């Protein structure tokens, strides 16, 4: 279930489901790398699209349109190249706590160089 959306600029973005056992109901709204970096207006439009789709997906999968979190990592802190936002559907505080625990573990592994990390190194 990958969906493409046209932005006002004519560029596109894609909503992709991410299959990850540790984090269920996980999606990414991505600006394809081949298009370069999005303009500030495209970023704003993608955040608006992200929120709309997060609400729709949460209503459909969880039964509560407000049961989601959106995460964005800037260039210097993201693992994967390319502009994207994460949409994670949550049903309760325990699922949110689990998400943060998984993210903390992932970031510790990356900090120690035990997991792939394409981000530039801060000095």
PDB file of N, CA, C and O in Angstrom, residues 4-6 12 14 17 21-22 24 27 41 47 58 68 76-79 89 95 98-99 101 113 120:
ATOM      1  N   UNK A   4       1.259   7.710  -3.815  1.00  0.00           N
ATOM      2  CA  UNK A   4       1.983   8.894  -4.262  1.00  0.00           C
ATOM      3  C   UNK A   4       1.046  10.089  -4.267  1.00  0.00           C
ATOM      4  O   UNK A   4      -0.142   9.958  -4.587  1.00  0.00           O
ATOM      5  N   UNK A   5       1.600  11.256  -3.926  1.00  0.00           N
ATOM      6  CA  UNK A   5       0.820  12.487  -3.885  1.00  0.00           C
ATOM      7  C   UNK A   5       1.578  13.581  -4.619  1.00  0.00           C
ATOM      8  O   UNK A   5       2.783  13.725  -4.433  1.00  0.00           O
ATOM      9  N   UNK A   6       0.868  14.336  -5.428  1.00  0.00           N
ATOM     10  CA  UNK A   6       1.474  15.473  -6.120  1.00  0.00           C
ATOM     11  C   UNK A   6       1.411  16.695  -5.216  1.00  0.00           C
ATOM     12  O   UNK A   6       0.379  16.980  -4.613  1.00  0.00           O
ATOM     13  N   UNK A  12       6.518  15.196  -6.256  1.00  0.00           N
ATOM     14  CA  UNK A  12       5.652  14.247  -5.566  1.00  0.00           C
ATOM     15  C   UNK A  12       6.284  13.792  -4.260  1.00  0.00           C
ATOM     16  O   UNK A  12       7.477  13.988  -4.022  1.00  0.00           O
ATOM     17  N   UNK A  14       5.729  10.308  -1.319  1.00  0.00           N
ATOM     18  CA  UNK A  14       5.132   8.970  -1.229  1.00  0.00           C
ATOM     19  C   UNK A  14       4.894   8.588   0.215  1.00  0.00           C
ATOM     20  O   UNK A  14       5.745   8.823   1.073  1.00  0.00           O
ATOM     21  N   UNK A  17       4.247   2.225   3.843  1.00  0.00           N
ATOM     22  CA  UNK A  17       4.168   1.469   5.094  1.00  0.00           C
ATOM     23  C   UNK A  17       5.541   0.841   5.370  1.00  0.00           C
ATOM     24  O   UNK A  17       6.226   0.402   4.453  1.00  0.00           O
ATOM     25  N   UNK A  21       8.827  -5.277  13.008  1.00  0.00           N
ATOM     26  CA  UNK A  21       8.171  -6.012  14.092  1.00  0.00           C
ATOM     27  C   UNK A  21       8.145  -5.233  15.402  1.00  0.00           C
ATOM     28  O   UNK A  21       7.171  -5.304  16.142  1.00  0.00           O
ATOM     29  N   UNK A  22       9.209  -4.478  15.682  1.00  0.00           N
ATOM     30  CA  UNK A  22       9.276  -3.759  16.953  1.00  0.00           C
ATOM     31  C   UNK A  22       8.351  -2.550  17.007  1.00  0.00           C
ATOM     32  O   UNK A  22       7.954  -2.109  18.080  1.00  0.00           O
ATOM     33  N   UNK A  24       4.880  -1.556  15.252  1.00  0.00           N
ATOM     34  CA  UNK A  24       3.756  -1.785  14.329  1.00  0.00           C
ATOM     35  C   UNK A  24       3.098  -0.464  13.928  1.00  0.00           C
ATOM     36  O   UNK A  24       3.307   0.567  14.569  1.00  0.00           O
ATOM     37  N   UNK A  27       4.613   4.272   9.312  1.00  0.00           N
ATOM     38  CA  UNK A  27       4.599   4.757   7.939  1.00  0.00           C
ATOM     39  C   UNK A  27       5.628   5.876   7.779  1.00  0.00           C
ATOM     40  O   UNK A  27       5.987   6.540   8.755  1.00  0.00           O
ATOM     41  N   UNK A  41       8.262  25.549   1.067  1.00  0.00           N
ATOM     42  CA  UNK A  41       6.817  25.394   0.856  1.00  0.00           C
ATOM     43  C   UNK A  41       6.447  23.914   0.697  1.00  0.00           C
ATOM     44  O   UNK A  41       5.375  23.493   1.139  1.00  0.00           O
ATOM     45  N   UNK A  47       4.223  18.336   5.672  1.00  0.00           N
ATOM     46  CA  UNK A  47       3.794  18.212   7.073  1.00  0.00           C
ATOM     47  C   UNK A  47       2.274  18.229   7.168  1.00  0.00           C
ATOM     48  O   UNK A  47       1.679  17.452   7.919  1.00  0.00           O
ATOM     49  N   UNK A  58      -4.863   6.635  11.667  1.00  0.00           N
ATOM     50  CA  UNK A  58      -5.151   6.333  13.071  1.00  0.00           C
ATOM     51  C   UNK A  58      -6.630   6.011  13.267  1.00  0.00           C
ATOM     52  O   UNK A  58      -6.981   5.077  13.996  1.00  0.00           O
ATOM     53  N   UNK A  68      -1.644   9.185  17.207  1.00  0.00           N
ATOM     54  CA  UNK A  68      -0.452   9.082  16.359  1.00  0.00           C
ATOM     55  C   UNK A  68       0.634  10.026  16.855  1.00  0.00           C
ATOM     56  O   UNK A  68       0.373  10.957  17.616  1.00  0.00           O
ATOM     57  N   UNK A  76      21.282  16.359   9.833  1.00  0.00           N
ATOM     58  CA  UNK A  76      22.418  15.926  10.654  1.00  0.00           C
ATOM     59  C   UNK A  76      22.083  14.805  11.619  1.00  0.00           C
ATOM     60  O   UNK A  76      22.981  14.202  12.193  1.00  0.00           O
ATOM     61  N   UNK A  77      20.807  14.515  11.812  1.00  0.00           N
ATOM     62  CA  UNK A  77      20.461  13.464  12.773  1.00  0.00           C
ATOM     63  C   UNK A  77      19.677  12.304  12.166  1.00  0.00           C
ATOM     64  O   UNK A  77      19.251  11.412  12.872  1.00  0.00           O
ATOM     65  N   UNK A  78      19.525  12.308  10.849  1.00  0.00           N
ATOM     66  CA  UNK A  78      18.781  11.190  10.254  1.00  0.00           C
ATOM     67  C   UNK A  78      19.734  10.108   9.785  1.00  0.00           C
ATOM     68  O   UNK A  78      20.874  10.372   9.432  1.00  0.00           O
ATOM     69  N   UNK A  79      19.247   8.884   9.813  1.00  0.00           N
ATOM     70  CA  UNK A  79      20.050   7.732   9.406  1.00  0.00           C
ATOM     71  C   UNK A  79      20.029   7.555   7.903  1.00  0.00           C
ATOM     72  O   UNK A  79      21.025   7.241   7.274  1.00  0.00           O
ATOM     73  N   UNK A  89       1.434   5.108  14.486  1.00  0.00           N
ATOM     74  CA  UNK A  89       0.110   5.057  15.102  1.00  0.00           C
ATOM     75  C   UNK A  89       0.243   4.442  16.485  1.00  0.00           C
ATOM     76  O   UNK A  89       0.875   3.392  16.655  1.00  0.00           O
ATOM     77  N   UNK A  95       2.311   2.057  24.367  1.00  0.00           N
ATOM     78  CA  UNK A  95       2.854   1.962  23.011  1.00  0.00           C
ATOM     79  C   UNK A  95       3.780   3.134  22.709  1.00  0.00           C
ATOM     80  O   UNK A  95       4.787   2.979  22.032  1.00  0.00           O
ATOM     81  N   UNK A  98       6.984   2.402  24.546  1.00  0.00           N
ATOM     82  CA  UNK A  98       7.722   1.372  23.793  1.00  0.00           C
ATOM     83  C   UNK A  98       8.437   1.987  22.590  1.00  0.00           C
ATOM     84  O   UNK A  98       9.595   1.689  22.327  1.00  0.00           O
ATOM     85  N   UNK A  99       7.741   2.872  21.867  1.00  0.00           N
ATOM     86  CA  UNK A  99       8.344   3.542  20.720  1.00  0.00           C
ATOM     87  C   UNK A  99       9.607   4.277  21.149  1.00  0.00           C
ATOM     88  O   UNK A  99      10.659   4.148  20.513  1.00  0.00           O
ATOM     89  N   UNK A 101      11.492   3.776  23.733  1.00  0.00           N
ATOM     90  CA  UNK A 101      12.512   2.807  24.153  1.00  0.00           C
ATOM     91  C   UNK A 101      13.237   2.230  22.933  1.00  0.00           C
ATOM     92  O   UNK A 101      14.470   2.148  22.906  1.00  0.00           O
ATOM     93  N   UNK A 113      28.408   3.238  16.639  1.00  0.00           N
ATOM     94  CA  UNK A 113      28.844   2.731  15.341  1.00  0.00           C
ATOM     95  C   UNK A 113      28.483   1.285  15.086  1.00  0.00           C
ATOM     96  O   UNK A 113      29.050   0.635  14.212  1.00  0.00           O
ATOM     97  N   UNK A 120      26.020  13.120   8.904  1.00  0.00           N
ATOM     98  CA  UNK A 120      27.364  13.688   9.089  1.00  0.00           C
ATOM     99  C   UNK A 120      27.704  13.728  10.578  1.00  0.00           C
ATOM    100  O   UNK A 120      26.827  13.834  11.420  1.00  0.00           O
TER     101      UNK A 120
END
